CSV table of C-alpha atoms in Angstrom, one decimal:
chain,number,residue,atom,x,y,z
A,891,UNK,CA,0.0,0.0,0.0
A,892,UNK,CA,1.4,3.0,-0.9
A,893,UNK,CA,1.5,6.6,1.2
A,894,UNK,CA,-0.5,8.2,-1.9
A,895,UNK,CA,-3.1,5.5,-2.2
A,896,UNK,CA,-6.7,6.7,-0.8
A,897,UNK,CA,-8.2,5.1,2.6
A,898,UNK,CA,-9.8,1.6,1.9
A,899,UNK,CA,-9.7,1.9,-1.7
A,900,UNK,CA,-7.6,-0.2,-4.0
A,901,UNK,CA,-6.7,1.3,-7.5
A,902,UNK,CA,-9.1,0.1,-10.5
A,903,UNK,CA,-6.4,-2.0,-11.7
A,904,UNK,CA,-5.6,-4.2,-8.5
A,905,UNK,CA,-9.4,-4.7,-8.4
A,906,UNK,CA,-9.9,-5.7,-11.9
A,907,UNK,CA,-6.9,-8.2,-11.7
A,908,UNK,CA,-8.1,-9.5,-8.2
A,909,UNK,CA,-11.5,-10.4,-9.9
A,910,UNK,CA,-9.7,-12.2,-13.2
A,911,UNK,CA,-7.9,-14.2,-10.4
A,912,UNK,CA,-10.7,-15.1,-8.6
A,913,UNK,CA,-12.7,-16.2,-11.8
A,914,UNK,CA,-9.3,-18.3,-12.6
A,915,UNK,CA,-9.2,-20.4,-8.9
A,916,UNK,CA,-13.1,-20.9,-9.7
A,917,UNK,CA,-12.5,-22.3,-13.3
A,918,UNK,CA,-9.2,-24.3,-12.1
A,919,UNK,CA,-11.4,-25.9,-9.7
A,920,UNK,CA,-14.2,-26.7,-11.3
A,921,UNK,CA,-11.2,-27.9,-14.3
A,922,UNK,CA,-9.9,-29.9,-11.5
A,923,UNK,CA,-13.2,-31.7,-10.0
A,924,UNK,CA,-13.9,-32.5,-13.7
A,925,UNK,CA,-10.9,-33.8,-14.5
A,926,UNK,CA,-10.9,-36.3,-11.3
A,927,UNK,CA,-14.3,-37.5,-12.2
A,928,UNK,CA,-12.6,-37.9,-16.0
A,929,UNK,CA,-9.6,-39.7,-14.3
A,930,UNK,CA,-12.2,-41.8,-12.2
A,931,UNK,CA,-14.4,-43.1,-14.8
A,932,UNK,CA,-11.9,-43.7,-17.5
C-alpha cells in the first residue's frame, strides 16, 4: 500500500486483476473436480 493510495480503496487496476484471479481459482477448480471425475471413470 502505498503513502498516496486513498483510505480503503484499492486502485481500479488491483481490483480488476483481483477479480480475473478469482474467476481463474473458480474455473481451475471446477477444471480440476472434472478432471478427477474424467480420471475416475476412465
Amino acid at each position: 500500500m502505498l503513502w498516496s493510495d486513498p483510505e480503503n480503496e484499492p486502485p481500479k487496476e488491483l481490483r480488476d486483476m483481483q477479480a480475473m484471479l478469482r474467476r481463474l481459482s473458480v474455473f481451475l477448480a471446477l477444471a480440476m473436480v472434472l478432471a478427477m471425475i474424467v480420471l475416475g471413470l476412465g
